[in-house]
mmCIF file of C-alpha atoms in Angstrom:
data_model
loop_
_atom_site.group_PDB
_atom_site.id
_atom_site.type_symbol
_atom_site.label_atom_id
_atom_site.label_comp_id
_atom_site.label_asym_id
_atom_site.label_seq_id
_atom_site.Cartn_x
_atom_site.Cartn_y
_atom_site.Cartn_z
ATOM 1 C CA UNK A 23 17.813 -30.193 65.890
ATOM 2 C CA UNK A 24 14.184 -30.483 65.584
ATOM 3 C CA UNK A 25 12.237 -33.834 66.116
ATOM 4 C CA UNK A 26 11.110 -36.066 63.245
ATOM 5 C CA UNK A 27 7.576 -34.788 63.498
ATOM 6 C CA UNK A 28 8.688 -31.268 63.294
ATOM 7 C CA UNK A 29 11.364 -31.711 60.433
ATOM 8 C CA UNK A 30 8.834 -31.401 57.713
ATOM 9 C CA UNK A 31 7.790 -27.990 56.340
ATOM 10 C CA UNK A 32 3.975 -27.209 56.447
ATOM 11 C CA UNK A 33 3.296 -28.039 52.818
ATOM 12 C CA UNK A 34 5.143 -31.392 53.074
ATOM 13 C CA UNK A 35 7.674 -30.677 50.509
ATOM 14 C CA UNK A 36 11.042 -31.126 52.106
ATOM 15 C CA UNK A 37 12.979 -31.174 55.393
ATOM 16 C CA UNK A 38 14.049 -28.031 56.958
ATOM 17 C CA UNK A 39 16.830 -29.812 58.809
ATOM 18 C CA UNK A 40 18.253 -31.298 55.523
ATOM 19 C CA UNK A 41 20.979 -29.255 53.650
ATOM 20 C CA UNK A 42 19.707 -28.474 50.215
ATOM 21 C CA UNK A 43 21.622 -27.901 47.133
ATOM 22 C CA UNK A 44 21.130 -24.924 44.647
ATOM 23 C CA UNK A 45 17.785 -25.175 42.989
ATOM 24 C CA UNK A 46 17.790 -26.281 39.425
ATOM 25 C CA UNK A 47 16.453 -23.636 37.084
ATOM 26 C CA UNK A 48 12.954 -24.455 35.903
ATOM 27 C CA UNK A 49 11.941 -23.957 32.266
ATOM 28 C CA UNK A 50 10.432 -20.535 31.759
ATOM 29 C CA UNK A 51 6.689 -20.860 31.073
ATOM 30 C CA UNK A 52 5.558 -19.281 27.898
ATOM 31 C CA UNK A 53 4.302 -15.580 28.096
ATOM 32 C CA UNK A 54 0.646 -14.931 27.429
ATOM 33 C CA UNK A 55 -0.363 -11.308 26.473
ATOM 34 C CA UNK A 56 2.509 -10.075 28.676
ATOM 35 C CA UNK A 57 1.768 -12.219 31.849
ATOM 36 C CA UNK A 58 3.908 -15.171 32.977
ATOM 37 C CA UNK A 59 2.269 -17.945 35.047
ATOM 38 C CA UNK A 60 4.115 -18.716 38.522
ATOM 39 C CA UNK A 61 6.468 -21.593 37.996
ATOM 40 C CA UNK A 62 5.771 -24.640 40.144
ATOM 41 C CA UNK A 63 8.478 -25.325 42.871
ATOM 42 C CA UNK A 64 11.100 -27.888 41.835
ATOM 43 C CA UNK A 65 12.450 -29.899 44.702
ATOM 44 C CA UNK A 66 16.191 -30.574 44.704
ATOM 45 C CA UNK A 67 17.282 -34.254 44.329
ATOM 46 C CA UNK A 68 18.419 -34.290 48.131
ATOM 47 C CA UNK A 69 14.880 -33.302 49.017
ATOM 48 C CA UNK A 70 13.035 -35.440 46.548
ATOM 49 C CA UNK A 71 13.797 -38.684 48.333
ATOM 50 C CA UNK A 72 12.155 -37.247 51.456
ATOM 51 C CA UNK A 73 9.143 -35.690 49.848
ATOM 52 C CA UNK A 74 5.902 -37.057 51.579
ATOM 53 C CA UNK A 75 4.720 -40.163 49.785
ATOM 54 C CA UNK A 76 1.237 -38.441 49.889
ATOM 55 C CA UNK A 77 2.494 -35.923 47.698
ATOM 56 C CA UNK A 78 3.737 -38.153 45.046
ATOM 57 C CA UNK A 79 0.986 -40.887 45.143
ATOM 58 C CA UNK A 80 -0.432 -41.524 41.617
ATOM 59 C CA UNK A 81 -3.785 -39.978 40.882
ATOM 60 C CA UNK A 82 -6.730 -42.297 40.478
ATOM 61 C CA UNK A 83 -7.360 -43.551 37.010
ATOM 62 C CA UNK A 84 -3.699 -43.852 35.877
ATOM 63 C CA UNK A 85 -0.159 -42.802 36.292
ATOM 64 C CA UNK A 86 0.969 -39.253 36.183
ATOM 65 C CA UNK A 87 2.178 -37.830 32.877
ATOM 66 C CA UNK A 88 4.905 -35.318 32.128
ATOM 67 C CA UNK A 89 2.870 -32.728 30.619
ATOM 68 C CA UNK A 90 2.787 -29.580 32.868
ATOM 69 C CA UNK A 91 -0.206 -28.564 34.680
ATOM 70 C CA UNK A 92 -2.718 -26.033 33.022
ATOM 71 C CA UNK A 93 -2.711 -22.541 34.170
ATOM 72 C CA UNK A 94 -4.187 -21.793 37.604
ATOM 73 C CA UNK A 95 -7.681 -20.449 37.825
ATOM 74 C CA UNK A 96 -9.261 -18.219 40.315
ATOM 75 C CA UNK A 97 -9.635 -19.598 43.716
ATOM 76 C CA UNK A 98 -6.900 -22.323 43.027
ATOM 77 C CA UNK A 99 -4.732 -23.343 46.003
ATOM 78 C CA UNK A 100 -1.398 -21.513 46.233
ATOM 79 C CA UNK A 101 -2.761 -18.155 45.263
ATOM 80 C CA UNK A 102 -1.115 -18.200 41.639
ATOM 81 C CA UNK A 103 -2.142 -15.415 39.353
ATOM 82 C CA UNK A 104 -4.511 -16.659 36.536
ATOM 83 C CA UNK A 105 -2.872 -16.387 33.000
ATOM 84 C CA UNK A 106 -4.780 -14.248 30.495
ATOM 85 C CA UNK A 107 -6.237 -16.174 27.554
ATOM 86 C CA UNK A 108 -5.054 -15.631 24.145
ATOM 87 C CA UNK A 109 -7.202 -13.001 22.010
ATOM 88 C CA UNK A 110 -6.943 -11.757 18.560
ATOM 89 C CA UNK A 111 -4.559 -8.823 18.200
ATOM 90 C CA UNK A 112 -6.388 -5.589 18.489
ATOM 91 C CA UNK A 113 -6.589 -3.111 15.635
ATOM 92 C CA UNK A 114 -5.356 -0.180 17.510
ATOM 93 C CA UNK A 115 -2.493 -2.068 18.993
ATOM 94 C CA UNK A 116 -1.162 -2.796 15.425
ATOM 95 C CA UNK A 117 -1.645 0.722 14.563
ATOM 96 C CA UNK A 118 0.379 1.907 17.463
ATOM 97 C CA UNK A 119 3.057 -0.765 16.890
ATOM 98 C CA UNK A 120 3.430 0.263 13.172
ATOM 99 C CA UNK A 121 3.530 3.884 14.224
ATOM 100 C CA UNK A 122 6.319 3.240 16.739
ATOM 101 C CA UNK A 123 8.327 1.248 14.202
ATOM 102 C CA UNK A 124 7.861 4.120 11.757
ATOM 103 C CA UNK A 125 9.196 6.738 14.187
ATOM 104 C CA UNK A 126 12.174 4.379 14.878
ATOM 105 C CA UNK A 127 12.977 4.152 11.209
ATOM 106 C CA UNK A 128 12.668 7.691 10.612
ATOM 107 C CA UNK A 129 14.891 8.980 13.821
ATOM 108 C CA UNK A 130 17.409 6.183 12.995
ATOM 109 C CA UNK A 131 17.618 7.210 9.092
ATOM 110 C CA UNK A 132 16.813 3.714 8.041
ATOM 111 C CA UNK A 133 14.781 4.625 4.966
ATOM 112 C CA UNK A 134 15.460 5.478 1.122
ATOM 113 C CA UNK A 135 14.988 8.557 -0.963
ATOM 114 C CA UNK A 136 15.936 8.705 -4.742
ATOM 115 C CA UNK A 137 18.009 11.186 -6.513
ATOM 116 C CA UNK A 138 15.181 13.717 -6.473
ATOM 117 C CA UNK A 139 14.365 13.295 -2.844
ATOM 118 C CA UNK A 140 11.200 11.275 -3.235
ATOM 119 C CA UNK A 141 10.387 9.481 -0.069
ATOM 120 C CA UNK A 142 7.858 6.547 -0.782
ATOM 121 C CA UNK A 143 7.550 5.664 2.727
ATOM 122 C CA UNK A 144 6.753 9.025 4.077
ATOM 123 C CA UNK A 145 4.288 9.595 1.268
ATOM 124 C CA UNK A 146 2.390 6.435 1.939
ATOM 125 C CA UNK A 147 2.284 6.885 5.694
ATOM 126 C CA UNK A 148 1.600 10.515 6.133
ATOM 127 C CA UNK A 149 0.661 12.572 2.952
ATOM 128 C CA UNK A 150 -1.590 9.984 1.152
ATOM 129 C CA UNK A 151 -3.654 9.173 4.108
ATOM 130 C CA UNK A 152 -4.392 13.032 4.479
ATOM 131 C CA UNK A 153 -5.183 13.252 0.708
ATOM 132 C CA UNK A 154 -7.448 10.406 0.955
ATOM 133 C CA UNK A 155 -9.604 11.950 3.348
ATOM 134 C CA UNK A 156 -10.054 14.714 1.032
ATOM 135 C CA UNK A 157 -10.715 13.106 -2.282
ATOM 136 C CA UNK A 158 -12.873 10.347 -0.757
ATOM 137 C CA UNK A 159 -14.830 12.021 1.998
ATOM 138 C CA UNK A 160 -14.896 15.571 1.283
ATOM 139 C CA UNK A 161 -14.881 15.837 -2.462
ATOM 140 C CA UNK A 162 -16.509 12.419 -3.017
ATOM 141 C CA UNK A 163 -14.175 11.985 -6.036
ATOM 142 C CA UNK A 164 -15.198 9.536 -9.093
ATOM 143 C CA UNK A 165 -12.282 8.234 -10.906
ATOM 144 C CA UNK A 166 -12.618 6.462 -14.372
ATOM 145 C CA UNK A 167 -10.339 5.410 -17.125
ATOM 146 C CA UNK A 168 -7.460 4.306 -14.988
ATOM 147 C CA UNK A 169 -6.915 1.347 -17.396
ATOM 148 C CA UNK A 170 -5.540 3.814 -19.890
ATOM 149 C CA UNK A 171 -2.511 4.490 -17.594
ATOM 150 C CA UNK A 172 0.110 1.817 -18.372
ATOM 151 C CA UNK A 173 0.866 -0.948 -15.729
ATOM 152 C CA UNK A 174 4.574 -0.327 -16.028
ATOM 153 C CA UNK A 175 6.770 1.753 -17.967
ATOM 154 C CA UNK A 176 6.776 5.501 -18.666
ATOM 155 C CA UNK A 177 3.852 7.732 -19.520
ATOM 156 C CA UNK A 178 3.210 11.591 -19.206
ATOM 157 C CA UNK A 179 -0.003 12.388 -17.497
ATOM 158 C CA UNK A 180 -1.253 15.930 -18.853
ATOM 159 C CA UNK A 181 -4.106 17.552 -16.852
ATOM 160 C CA UNK A 182 -6.181 20.769 -16.644
ATOM 161 C CA UNK A 183 -5.044 23.022 -13.764
ATOM 162 C CA UNK A 184 -7.696 25.072 -11.536
ATOM 163 C CA UNK A 185 -8.698 25.936 -8.108
ATOM 164 C CA UNK A 186 -6.719 29.015 -6.918
ATOM 165 C CA UNK A 187 -4.758 26.643 -4.909
ATOM 166 C CA UNK A 188 -3.338 23.649 -6.780
ATOM 167 C CA UNK A 189 -5.128 20.853 -4.910
ATOM 168 C CA UNK A 190 -5.966 19.231 -8.192
ATOM 169 C CA UNK A 191 -2.328 18.081 -8.818
ATOM 170 C CA UNK A 192 -2.263 16.464 -5.300
ATOM 171 C CA UNK A 193 -5.581 14.904 -5.468
ATOM 172 C CA UNK A 194 -4.623 13.405 -8.972
ATOM 173 C CA UNK A 195 -1.513 11.725 -7.556
ATOM 174 C CA UNK A 196 -3.218 10.277 -4.522
ATOM 175 C CA UNK A 197 -6.371 8.994 -6.319
ATOM 176 C CA UNK A 198 -4.305 7.594 -9.216
ATOM 177 C CA UNK A 199 -1.930 5.764 -6.513
ATOM 178 C CA UNK A 200 -5.123 4.264 -4.923
ATOM 179 C CA UNK A 201 -7.022 3.096 -8.021
ATOM 180 C CA UNK A 202 -4.281 1.820 -10.344
ATOM 181 C CA UNK A 203 -3.909 -1.924 -10.009
ATOM 182 C CA UNK A 204 -0.046 -1.516 -9.804
ATOM 183 C CA UNK A 205 -0.372 1.310 -7.146
ATOM 184 C CA UNK A 206 1.848 3.544 -9.212
ATOM 185 C CA UNK A 207 3.434 6.834 -8.039
ATOM 186 C CA UNK A 208 2.833 10.057 -10.120
ATOM 187 C CA UNK A 209 5.737 12.406 -10.187
ATOM 188 C CA UNK A 210 4.371 15.758 -10.448
ATOM 189 C CA UNK A 211 6.379 18.654 -12.139
ATOM 190 C CA UNK A 212 5.944 22.013 -10.372
ATOM 191 C CA UNK A 213 6.721 25.641 -11.057
ATOM 192 C CA UNK A 214 9.839 27.195 -9.616
ATOM 193 C CA UNK A 215 7.814 29.189 -6.935
ATOM 194 C CA UNK A 216 6.889 25.888 -5.563
ATOM 195 C CA UNK A 217 10.478 25.042 -4.964
ATOM 196 C CA UNK A 218 11.544 28.403 -3.612
ATOM 197 C CA UNK A 219 8.937 28.285 -0.608
ATOM 198 C CA UNK A 220 10.743 26.585 2.493
ATOM 199 C CA UNK A 221 8.127 24.191 3.825
ATOM 200 C CA UNK A 222 6.100 23.728 0.475
ATOM 201 C CA UNK A 223 9.634 22.795 -1.273
ATOM 202 C CA UNK A 224 10.277 20.013 1.251
ATOM 203 C CA UNK A 225 6.767 18.474 0.951
ATOM 204 C CA UNK A 226 7.036 18.678 -2.820
ATOM 205 C CA UNK A 227 10.374 16.816 -3.034
ATOM 206 C CA UNK A 228 9.360 14.254 -0.405
ATOM 207 C CA UNK A 229 6.158 13.440 -2.268
ATOM 208 C CA UNK A 230 7.851 12.898 -5.601
ATOM 209 C CA UNK A 231 7.672 16.451 -7.183
ATOM 210 C CA UNK A 232 10.555 18.079 -9.097
ATOM 211 C CA UNK A 233 11.025 21.170 -11.063
ATOM 212 C CA UNK A 234 8.937 21.448 -14.482
ATOM 213 C CA UNK A 235 11.942 21.472 -16.686
ATOM 214 C CA UNK A 236 12.810 19.221 -19.626
ATOM 215 C CA UNK A 237 16.030 17.827 -18.252
ATOM 216 C CA UNK A 238 14.326 16.395 -15.167
ATOM 217 C CA UNK A 239 11.260 15.383 -16.985
ATOM 218 C CA UNK A 240 13.176 13.292 -19.477
ATOM 219 C CA UNK A 241 15.154 11.537 -16.755
ATOM 220 C CA UNK A 242 12.155 10.491 -14.963
ATOM 221 C CA UNK A 243 10.556 9.266 -18.054
ATOM 222 C CA UNK A 244 13.688 7.284 -19.078
ATOM 223 C CA UNK A 245 13.584 5.825 -15.575
ATOM 224 C CA UNK A 246 10.102 4.263 -16.372
ATOM 225 C CA UNK A 247 8.091 6.763 -14.039
ATOM 226 C CA UNK A 248 4.674 8.220 -14.344
ATOM 227 C CA UNK A 249 5.053 12.026 -14.815
ATOM 228 C CA UNK A 250 2.401 14.379 -14.177
ATOM 229 C CA UNK A 251 2.347 17.829 -15.698
ATOM 230 C CA UNK A 252 -0.097 20.798 -15.899
ATOM 231 C CA UNK A 253 0.848 22.860 -18.980
ATOM 232 C CA UNK A 254 -1.505 25.910 -18.008
ATOM 233 C CA UNK A 255 0.518 26.647 -15.072
ATOM 234 C CA UNK A 256 -0.485 29.730 -13.068
ATOM 235 C CA UNK A 257 -2.715 30.909 -15.674
ATOM 236 C CA UNK A 258 -5.122 27.921 -15.120
ATOM 237 C CA UNK A 259 -4.852 28.043 -11.307
ATOM 238 C CA UNK A 260 -5.251 31.713 -11.100
ATOM 239 C CA UNK A 261 -8.182 32.273 -13.582
ATOM 240 C CA UNK A 262 -11.440 33.826 -12.482
ATOM 241 C CA UNK A 263 -14.294 31.781 -11.592
ATOM 242 C CA UNK A 264 -16.281 33.152 -14.833
ATOM 243 C CA UNK A 265 -13.739 31.513 -16.951
ATOM 244 C CA UNK A 266 -14.092 27.993 -15.165
ATOM 245 C CA UNK A 267 -13.255 24.912 -17.246
ATOM 246 C CA UNK A 268 -11.949 27.100 -20.135
ATOM 247 C CA UNK A 269 -8.543 25.875 -20.767
ATOM 248 C CA UNK A 270 -5.731 28.398 -21.054
ATOM 249 C CA UNK A 271 -2.792 28.135 -23.430
ATOM 250 C CA UNK A 272 -0.340 25.346 -23.009
ATOM 251 C CA UNK A 273 2.508 27.379 -23.324
ATOM 252 C CA UNK A 274 5.447 26.421 -25.969
ATOM 253 C CA UNK A 275 4.603 22.521 -25.462
ATOM 254 C CA UNK A 276 7.698 21.830 -23.562
ATOM 255 C CA UNK A 277 5.947 18.485 -22.287
ATOM 256 C CA UNK A 278 5.350 17.370 -25.719
ATOM 257 C CA UNK A 279 9.238 17.763 -26.572
ATOM 258 C CA UNK A 280 10.069 15.623 -23.427
ATOM 259 C CA UNK A 281 7.439 12.970 -24.620
ATOM 260 C CA UNK A 282 8.840 12.904 -28.122
ATOM 261 C CA UNK A 283 12.468 12.598 -27.157
ATOM 262 C CA UNK A 284 11.800 9.581 -24.899
ATOM 263 C CA UNK A 285 9.108 7.935 -27.161
ATOM 264 C CA UNK A 286 6.567 8.098 -24.061
ATOM 265 C CA UNK A 287 2.925 8.097 -24.559
ATOM 266 C CA UNK A 288 0.816 11.004 -23.432
ATOM 267 C CA UNK A 289 -2.396 10.280 -21.346
ATOM 268 C CA UNK A 290 -4.706 13.256 -21.095
ATOM 269 C CA UNK A 291 -6.630 13.538 -17.881
ATOM 270 C CA UNK A 292 -9.640 15.951 -17.288
ATOM 271 C CA UNK A 293 -10.583 17.077 -13.580
ATOM 272 C CA UNK A 294 -14.001 18.537 -12.781
ATOM 273 C CA UNK A 295 -14.419 19.953 -9.256
ATOM 274 C CA UNK A 296 -11.367 21.867 -8.516
ATOM 275 C CA UNK A 297 -12.866 25.195 -9.973
ATOM 276 C CA UNK A 298 -15.516 25.188 -7.198
ATOM 277 C CA UNK A 299 -13.310 24.661 -4.180
ATOM 278 C CA UNK A 300 -11.941 28.270 -4.110
ATOM 279 C CA UNK A 301 -14.308 30.604 -6.522
ATOM 280 C CA UNK A 302 -11.927 33.382 -7.349
ATOM 281 C CA UNK A 303 -14.201 36.462 -7.763
ATOM 282 C CA UNK A 304 -11.280 39.117 -8.104
ATOM 283 C CA UNK A 305 -7.390 39.241 -8.290
ATOM 284 C CA UNK A 306 -5.647 42.278 -6.403
ATOM 285 C CA UNK A 307 -2.686 42.489 -8.751
ATOM 286 C CA UNK A 308 -1.002 45.462 -6.905
ATOM 287 C CA UNK A 309 -1.000 43.260 -3.655
ATOM 288 C CA UNK A 310 0.263 40.357 -5.623
ATOM 289 C CA UNK A 311 3.202 42.230 -7.016
ATOM 290 C CA UNK A 312 3.995 43.354 -3.502
ATOM 291 C CA UNK A 313 4.084 39.836 -2.044
ATOM 292 C CA UNK A 314 5.780 38.622 -5.196
ATOM 293 C CA UNK A 315 2.927 36.149 -6.116
ATOM 294 C CA UNK A 316 1.480 35.198 -9.331
ATOM 295 C CA UNK A 317 -2.061 36.420 -8.102
ATOM 296 C CA UNK A 318 -3.691 37.481 -4.899
ATOM 297 C CA UNK A 319 -7.312 35.793 -4.861
ATOM 298 C CA UNK A 320 -10.521 37.078 -3.546
ATOM 299 C CA UNK A 321 -12.998 34.314 -2.953
ATOM 300 C CA UNK A 322 -16.483 34.175 -1.081
ATOM 301 C CA UNK A 323 -14.527 33.154 2.249
ATOM 302 C CA UNK A 324 -11.018 34.552 1.672
ATOM 303 C CA UNK A 325 -9.692 36.953 3.143
ATOM 304 C CA UNK A 326 -12.865 37.756 4.981
ATOM 305 C CA UNK A 327 -13.005 34.667 7.264
ATOM 306 C CA UNK A 328 -8.947 34.584 7.645
ATOM 307 C CA UNK A 329 -7.685 31.122 8.113
ATOM 308 C CA UNK A 330 -11.035 29.567 7.879
ATOM 309 C CA UNK A 331 -11.228 30.948 4.324
ATOM 310 C CA UNK A 332 -8.639 28.373 3.499
ATOM 311 C CA UNK A 333 -11.075 25.610 3.989
ATOM 312 C CA UNK A 334 -12.028 24.152 0.393
ATOM 313 C CA UNK A 335 -15.537 23.912 -0.499
ATOM 314 C CA UNK A 336 -16.906 20.420 -0.751
ATOM 315 C CA UNK A 337 -17.456 20.307 -4.437
ATOM 316 C CA UNK A 338 -18.110 17.165 -6.292
ATOM 317 C CA UNK A 339 -15.181 15.920 -8.236
ATOM 318 C CA UNK A 340 -14.903 13.795 -11.384
ATOM 319 C CA UNK A 341 -11.459 12.485 -12.826
ATOM 320 C CA UNK A 342 -11.266 10.752 -16.087
ATOM 321 C CA UNK A 343 -8.187 9.385 -17.964
ATOM 322 C CA UNK A 344 -8.367 9.484 -21.692
ATOM 323 C CA UNK A 345 -6.757 6.863 -24.117
ATOM 324 C CA UNK A 346 -3.008 7.590 -24.529
ATOM 325 C CA UNK A 347 -1.665 9.342 -27.511
ATOM 326 C CA UNK A 348 1.510 7.443 -28.732
ATOM 327 C CA UNK A 349 4.670 9.311 -29.594
ATOM 328 C CA UNK A 350 7.152 6.324 -30.578
ATOM 329 C CA UNK A 351 6.748 7.048 -34.130
ATOM 330 C CA UNK A 352 7.683 10.667 -33.779
ATOM 331 C CA UNK A 353 10.870 10.576 -31.844
ATOM 332 C CA UNK A 354 12.686 12.192 -34.866
ATOM 333 C CA UNK A 355 10.358 15.170 -34.726
ATOM 334 C CA UNK A 356 11.173 16.303 -31.164
ATOM 335 C CA UNK A 357 12.608 19.520 -32.443
ATOM 336 C CA UNK A 358 10.107 20.193 -35.104
ATOM 337 C CA UNK A 359 8.001 23.070 -33.782
ATOM 338 C CA UNK A 360 4.894 22.171 -36.047
ATOM 339 C CA UNK A 361 4.911 18.580 -34.776
ATOM 340 C CA UNK A 362 5.206 19.719 -31.427
ATOM 341 C CA UNK A 363 2.327 22.484 -31.551
ATOM 342 C CA UNK A 364 0.009 20.035 -33.340
ATOM 343 C CA UNK A 365 0.468 17.415 -30.700
ATOM 344 C CA UNK A 366 -0.220 19.936 -27.971
ATOM 345 C CA UNK A 367 -3.433 21.159 -29.474
ATOM 346 C CA UNK A 368 -4.454 17.581 -29.792
ATOM 347 C CA UNK A 369 -3.800 16.971 -26.086
ATOM 348 C CA UNK A 370 -5.705 20.305 -25.136
ATOM 349 C CA UNK A 371 -8.733 19.488 -27.309
ATOM 350 C CA UNK A 372 -9.011 16.033 -25.820
ATOM 351 C CA UNK A 373 -9.167 17.491 -22.349
ATOM 352 C CA UNK A 374 -11.440 20.169 -23.256
ATOM 353 C CA UNK A 375 -14.018 17.891 -24.810
ATOM 354 C CA UNK A 376 -13.689 15.480 -21.891
ATOM 355 C CA UNK A 377 -14.688 18.447 -19.403
ATOM 356 C CA UNK A 378 -17.791 19.204 -21.220
ATOM 357 C CA UNK A 379 -18.715 15.578 -21.024
ATOM 358 C CA UNK A 380 -17.922 15.378 -17.220
ATOM 359 C CA UNK A 381 -19.907 18.655 -16.701
ATOM 360 C CA UNK A 382 -22.870 17.179 -18.215
ATOM 361 C CA UNK A 383 -22.644 14.149 -15.963
ATOM 362 C CA UNK A 384 -22.269 16.530 -12.857
ATOM 363 C CA UNK A 385 -24.920 19.114 -13.138
ATOM 364 C CA UNK A 386 -24.841 20.097 -9.460
ATOM 365 C CA UNK A 387 -21.364 21.072 -8.162
ATOM 366 C CA UNK A 388 -22.100 20.224 -4.671
ATOM 367 C CA UNK A 389 -24.415 17.364 -5.440
ATOM 368 C CA UNK A 390 -23.865 13.753 -4.026
#
């Protein structure tokens, strides 16, 4: 047993020779940016009676309050670690957190796709940001006439096709989604070849594409979607640079029949700029037949530069949506070839005249 003078600990908190019960758990202090301040020592009831009176004297100026002491600062007695002050959230911290949350949902399967395989979350998080870099920064795209696209309900968006590689369809879908006040998605109709290619097929389905056939188009339109179609097909994409901005034949007008059966308005859209990204100088037809492709292009950079030849040239793009053409009054004429061909010609002439107007506005293909 120690003497009375030796029975206190150096800090004057409690007696070493008095049995102490279990320490009451202190309330966990709040975390600040991942750091927890050191909790103050809480004496037991048995030791509280023998705490040195010097340690419990009231401070000058008034009685002690129940509020906890503020965070320790540098050089404070006891050597406690200073708490990190709160700061506004960092931009990159949020990006990393959102990215990890996205990966967790993808790995756990916690996301939705529709009956066609369209994945809106993947489109917004992966594909549209990549396309946004192209159409905003590389192609410097100007979009006009978006007010002609309905805020809700179905519409058939019909555009001209060009560019050797069908980037115009992807750029149109991303630009429409970003510029439209309702942030609407454009469900593209693609050729059979697109959905026979292993990787391209998956990407097309995930971004909302489907096969260019009347049953799928009508089902999307009846569901209230925006549907994008390029009636020129491979004839438009694979034409030579000498024939740039000359619309090819619109086929048999199947897109018009789909619009007529559903009473959906047709919105023509003209795209200037796609013809210059891969100017096709020649088409090696024997090689195209050997590879089972609709054409094999020769451009100023491909195949001479190998993979580098696939980098598109930075042409200036202009996209203009034209006033919609109503079809609700012609639903009974969906199977009338004369009505279908006349309406298809009307859409084609509207796009062709708009192309001429846009080309006058853009005299330099690679200007600002």
